[in-house]
Amino acid sequence: MGGTLYAVGVGPGAPDLITLRAAAVLGKVPVILAAASPRNDASAALETVRPHLSPAARILRLDFPMTREQAELRAAWRTAAETTLAVLAGGEDAAFLTIGDPLIYSTFGYLLRTVRALAPETRVEIIPGITSFQAAAARTETILCEGEESLRILPGIRRGEDLAAELAGADMAVILKAYRNFPAIARALVATDRADDALLASHVERPEEALRRGVDEGDARPPYMSLILSAGTSRKG
């Protein structure tokens, strides 16, 4: 019988913000699958969980390139899935680590679809994690939604015009991946009268954490692990 693939959400980056279930799995699985960019060896998820790992755990790196070239991405997903399936076929369980939650803008989604296509019978267990925007809200006492309010989660990589249209209809918006396309995001916030009160949060719950209110088009691009919380005019009133 083959092993089980665990997808483990490890939270925003603090070792004490992972769930009890995640800690229990991480303490017993023999193989840890750590996603990383081919450009460097860093894995924020791996550093987060190191205190919880078995001393005997084997670390396997899975490369996920930072590109929009579909052929290159599909090849990387297939390689990662084949590596994962080889571990499981040997009877070992494996835990795939992801910052935040495995099902919210995570590389695990690509791995899961590819694994299912290659080996539909694979046993998979997904362990949810605390998201960076939940942690940022907690750090700043920001109520994400209440009553009849809406909460909209947006990818910052969209066009500024599209972001502005989405922001206009949201009581509270979360903009993830807020680094690369930051000028367009800032323009969208200005256009919807949200810039002054927007919360820019970077590296939440990590030593280099930075939190501030107010976003301007002239601001420098924030770090890679950044997000924005933005309340609409109804919340301000």
mmCIF file of N, CA, C and O in Angstrom, residues 153-194:
data_model
loop_
_atom_site.group_PDB
_atom_site.id
_atom_site.type_symbol
_atom_site.label_atom_id
_atom_site.label_comp_id
_atom_site.label_asym_id
_atom_site.label_seq_id
_atom_site.Cartn_x
_atom_site.Cartn_y
_atom_site.Cartn_z
ATOM 1 N N ILE A 153 -11.322 38.493 -1.775
ATOM 2 C CA ILE A 153 -9.893 38.169 -1.839
ATOM 3 C C ILE A 153 -9.437 38.301 -3.282
ATOM 4 O O ILE A 153 -9.983 37.641 -4.175
ATOM 5 N N LEU A 154 -8.449 39.150 -3.524
ATOM 6 C CA LEU A 154 -8.020 39.469 -4.883
ATOM 7 C C LEU A 154 -6.530 39.195 -5.068
ATOM 8 O O LEU A 154 -5.733 39.433 -4.161
ATOM 9 N N PRO A 155 -6.136 38.741 -6.255
ATOM 10 C CA PRO A 155 -4.709 38.607 -6.560
ATOM 11 C C PRO A 155 -4.166 39.934 -7.077
ATOM 12 O O PRO A 155 -4.718 40.533 -8.025
ATOM 13 N N GLY A 156 -3.100 40.412 -6.485
ATOM 14 C CA GLY A 156 -2.541 41.696 -6.891
ATOM 15 C C GLY A 156 -1.943 41.716 -8.279
ATOM 16 O O GLY A 156 -1.554 42.781 -8.774
ATOM 17 N N ILE A 157 -1.854 40.580 -8.934
ATOM 18 C CA ILE A 157 -1.249 40.527 -10.270
ATOM 19 C C ILE A 157 -2.225 40.941 -11.370
ATOM 20 O O ILE A 157 -1.851 41.020 -12.534
ATOM 21 N N ARG A 158 -3.479 41.245 -11.027
ATOM 22 C CA ARG A 158 -4.452 41.642 -12.034
ATOM 23 C C ARG A 158 -4.216 43.086 -12.475
ATOM 24 O O ARG A 158 -3.541 43.870 -11.806
ATOM 25 N N ARG A 159 -4.820 43.461 -13.605
ATOM 26 C CA ARG A 159 -4.698 44.832 -14.108
ATOM 27 C C ARG A 159 -5.328 45.809 -13.127
ATOM 28 O O ARG A 159 -6.274 45.488 -12.434
ATOM 29 N N GLY A 160 -4.772 47.028 -13.109
ATOM 30 C CA GLY A 160 -5.279 48.043 -12.201
ATOM 31 C C GLY A 160 -6.756 48.325 -12.389
ATOM 32 O O GLY A 160 -7.499 48.507 -11.419
ATOM 33 N N GLU A 161 -7.216 48.356 -13.645
ATOM 34 C CA GLU A 161 -8.627 48.625 -13.922
ATOM 35 C C GLU A 161 -9.518 47.532 -13.351
ATOM 36 O O GLU A 161 -10.592 47.800 -12.809
ATOM 37 N N ASP A 162 -9.069 46.290 -13.473
ATOM 38 C CA ASP A 162 -9.845 45.164 -12.932
ATOM 39 C C ASP A 162 -9.871 45.216 -11.404
ATOM 40 O O ASP A 162 -10.908 44.943 -10.779
ATOM 41 N N LEU A 163 -8.733 45.548 -10.807
ATOM 42 C CA LEU A 163 -8.688 45.652 -9.346
ATOM 43 C C LEU A 163 -9.620 46.751 -8.846
ATOM 44 O O LEU A 163 -10.341 46.571 -7.860
ATOM 45 N N ALA A 164 -9.625 47.894 -9.533
ATOM 46 C CA ALA A 164 -10.491 49.007 -9.126
ATOM 47 C C ALA A 164 -11.964 48.601 -9.190
ATOM 48 O O ALA A 164 -12.751 48.931 -8.295
ATOM 49 N N ALA A 165 -12.339 47.869 -10.233
ATOM 50 C CA ALA A 165 -13.724 47.422 -10.374
ATOM 51 C C ALA A 165 -14.104 46.461 -9.248
ATOM 52 O O ALA A 165 -15.219 46.526 -8.701
ATOM 53 N N GLU A 166 -13.187 45.561 -8.887
ATOM 54 C CA GLU A 166 -13.456 44.623 -7.800
ATOM 55 C C GLU A 166 -13.519 45.343 -6.454
ATOM 56 O O GLU A 166 -14.377 45.049 -5.616
ATOM 57 N N LEU A 167 -12.623 46.289 -6.242
ATOM 58 C CA LEU A 167 -12.593 47.021 -4.983
ATOM 59 C C LEU A 167 -13.867 47.835 -4.782
ATOM 60 O O LEU A 167 -14.365 47.952 -3.650
ATOM 61 N N ALA A 168 -14.406 48.376 -5.851
ATOM 62 C CA ALA A 168 -15.583 49.235 -5.746
ATOM 63 C C ALA A 168 -16.781 48.501 -5.160
ATOM 64 O O ALA A 168 -17.655 49.115 -4.545
ATOM 65 N N GLY A 169 -16.828 47.189 -5.320
ATOM 66 C CA GLY A 169 -17.979 46.438 -4.846
ATOM 67 C C GLY A 169 -17.752 45.665 -3.574
ATOM 68 O O GLY A 169 -18.602 44.852 -3.185
ATOM 69 N N ALA A 170 -16.635 45.901 -2.872
ATOM 70 C CA ALA A 170 -16.301 45.111 -1.686
ATOM 71 C C ALA A 170 -16.316 45.956 -0.420
ATOM 72 O O ALA A 170 -15.747 47.050 -0.395
ATOM 73 N N ASP A 171 -16.972 45.465 0.626
ATOM 74 C CA ASP A 171 -16.921 46.157 1.916
ATOM 75 C C ASP A 171 -15.511 46.080 2.500
ATOM 76 O O ASP A 171 -15.011 47.043 3.067
ATOM 77 N N MET A 172 -14.901 44.909 2.373
ATOM 78 C CA MET A 172 -13.509 44.730 2.791
ATOM 79 C C MET A 172 -12.813 43.887 1.738
ATOM 80 O O MET A 172 -13.376 42.893 1.264
ATOM 81 N N ALA A 173 -11.633 44.295 1.355
ATOM 82 C CA ALA A 173 -10.880 43.564 0.333
ATOM 83 C C ALA A 173 -9.514 43.180 0.866
ATOM 84 O O ALA A 173 -8.881 43.927 1.613
ATOM 85 N N VAL A 174 -9.092 42.003 0.464
ATOM 86 C CA VAL A 174 -7.741 41.509 0.733
ATOM 87 C C VAL A 174 -7.038 41.420 -0.612
ATOM 88 O O VAL A 174 -7.527 40.765 -1.534
ATOM 89 N N ILE A 175 -5.911 42.091 -0.746
ATOM 90 C CA ILE A 175 -5.118 42.002 -1.970
ATOM 91 C C ILE A 175 -3.845 41.246 -1.638
ATOM 92 O O ILE A 175 -2.974 41.745 -0.915
ATOM 93 N N LEU A 176 -3.752 40.030 -2.148
ATOM 94 C CA LEU A 176 -2.562 39.215 -1.938
ATOM 95 C C LEU A 176 -1.597 39.394 -3.109
ATOM 96 O O LEU A 176 -1.957 39.928 -4.146
ATOM 97 N N LYS A 177 -0.365 38.958 -2.926
ATOM 98 C CA LYS A 177 0.672 39.131 -3.950
ATOM 99 C C LYS A 177 0.781 40.613 -4.331
ATOM 100 O O LYS A 177 0.711 40.992 -5.502
ATOM 101 N N ALA A 178 0.981 41.447 -3.337
ATOM 102 C CA ALA A 178 0.915 42.893 -3.535
ATOM 103 C C ALA A 178 2.255 43.532 -3.861
ATOM 104 O O ALA A 178 2.404 44.743 -3.744
ATOM 105 N N TYR A 179 3.241 42.762 -4.271
ATOM 106 C CA TYR A 179 4.587 43.319 -4.456
ATOM 107 C C TYR A 179 4.897 43.663 -5.908
ATOM 108 O O TYR A 179 5.253 44.795 -6.240
ATOM 109 N N ARG A 180 4.768 42.709 -6.820
ATOM 110 C CA ARG A 180 5.240 42.897 -8.197
ATOM 111 C C ARG A 180 4.462 43.974 -8.941
ATOM 112 O O ARG A 180 5.015 44.765 -9.689
ATOM 113 N N ASN A 181 3.158 44.031 -8.730
ATOM 114 C CA ASN A 181 2.281 44.930 -9.466
ATOM 115 C C ASN A 181 1.857 46.115 -8.603
ATOM 116 O O ASN A 181 0.796 46.696 -8.799
ATOM 117 N N PHE A 182 2.704 46.494 -7.661
ATOM 118 C CA PHE A 182 2.321 47.471 -6.646
ATOM 119 C C PHE A 182 1.860 48.820 -7.215
ATOM 120 O O PHE A 182 0.851 49.370 -6.737
ATOM 121 N N PRO A 183 2.516 49.422 -8.213
ATOM 122 C CA PRO A 183 2.034 50.713 -8.725
ATOM 123 C C PRO A 183 0.589 50.654 -9.215
ATOM 124 O O PRO A 183 -0.201 51.571 -8.943
ATOM 125 N N ALA A 184 0.223 49.584 -9.903
ATOM 126 C CA ALA A 184 -1.155 49.444 -10.389
ATOM 127 C C ALA A 184 -2.129 49.268 -9.227
ATOM 128 O O ALA A 184 -3.249 49.793 -9.252
ATOM 129 N N ILE A 185 -1.698 48.532 -8.199
ATOM 130 C CA ILE A 185 -2.539 48.347 -7.014
ATOM 131 C C ILE A 185 -2.767 49.692 -6.332
ATOM 132 O O ILE A 185 -3.892 50.028 -5.948
ATOM 133 N N ALA A 186 -1.695 50.458 -6.174
ATOM 134 C CA ALA A 186 -1.810 51.769 -5.528
ATOM 135 C C ALA A 186 -2.763 52.680 -6.304
ATOM 136 O O ALA A 186 -3.591 53.374 -5.710
ATOM 137 N N ARG A 187 -2.659 52.661 -7.625
ATOM 138 C CA ARG A 187 -3.560 53.494 -8.439
ATOM 139 C C ARG A 187 -5.011 53.066 -8.252
ATOM 140 O O ARG A 187 -5.915 53.905 -8.177
ATOM 141 N N ALA A 188 -5.247 51.763 -8.168
ATOM 142 C CA ALA A 188 -6.608 51.266 -7.973
ATOM 143 C C ALA A 188 -7.158 51.696 -6.613
ATOM 144 O O ALA A 188 -8.335 52.050 -6.487
ATOM 145 N N LEU A 189 -6.311 51.690 -5.597
ATOM 146 C CA LEU A 189 -6.743 52.121 -4.276
ATOM 147 C C LEU A 189 -7.050 53.614 -4.256
ATOM 148 O O LEU A 189 -8.034 54.050 -3.645
ATOM 149 N N VAL A 190 -6.227 54.393 -4.917
ATOM 150 C CA VAL A 190 -6.473 55.838 -5.006
ATOM 151 C C VAL A 190 -7.783 56.103 -5.745
ATOM 152 O O VAL A 190 -8.611 56.925 -5.320
ATOM 153 N N ALA A 191 -7.991 55.403 -6.844
ATOM 154 C CA ALA A 191 -9.175 55.616 -7.667
ATOM 155 C C ALA A 191 -10.470 55.278 -6.938
ATOM 156 O O ALA A 191 -11.531 55.829 -7.255
ATOM 157 N N THR A 192 -10.396 54.383 -5.951
ATOM 158 C CA THR A 192 -11.586 53.967 -5.211
ATOM 159 C C THR A 192 -11.635 54.565 -3.809
ATOM 160 O O THR A 192 -12.409 54.110 -2.965
ATOM 161 N N ASP A 193 -10.815 55.576 -3.569
ATOM 162 C CA ASP A 193 -10.790 56.293 -2.297
ATOM 163 C C ASP A 193 -10.491 55.365 -1.125
ATOM 164 O O ASP A 193 -11.081 55.479 -0.051
ATOM 165 N N ARG A 194 -9.555 54.441 -1.327
ATOM 166 C CA ARG A 194 -9.189 53.491 -0.279
ATOM 167 C C ARG A 194 -7.731 53.621 0.152
ATOM 168 O O ARG A 194 -7.309 52.932 1.080
#
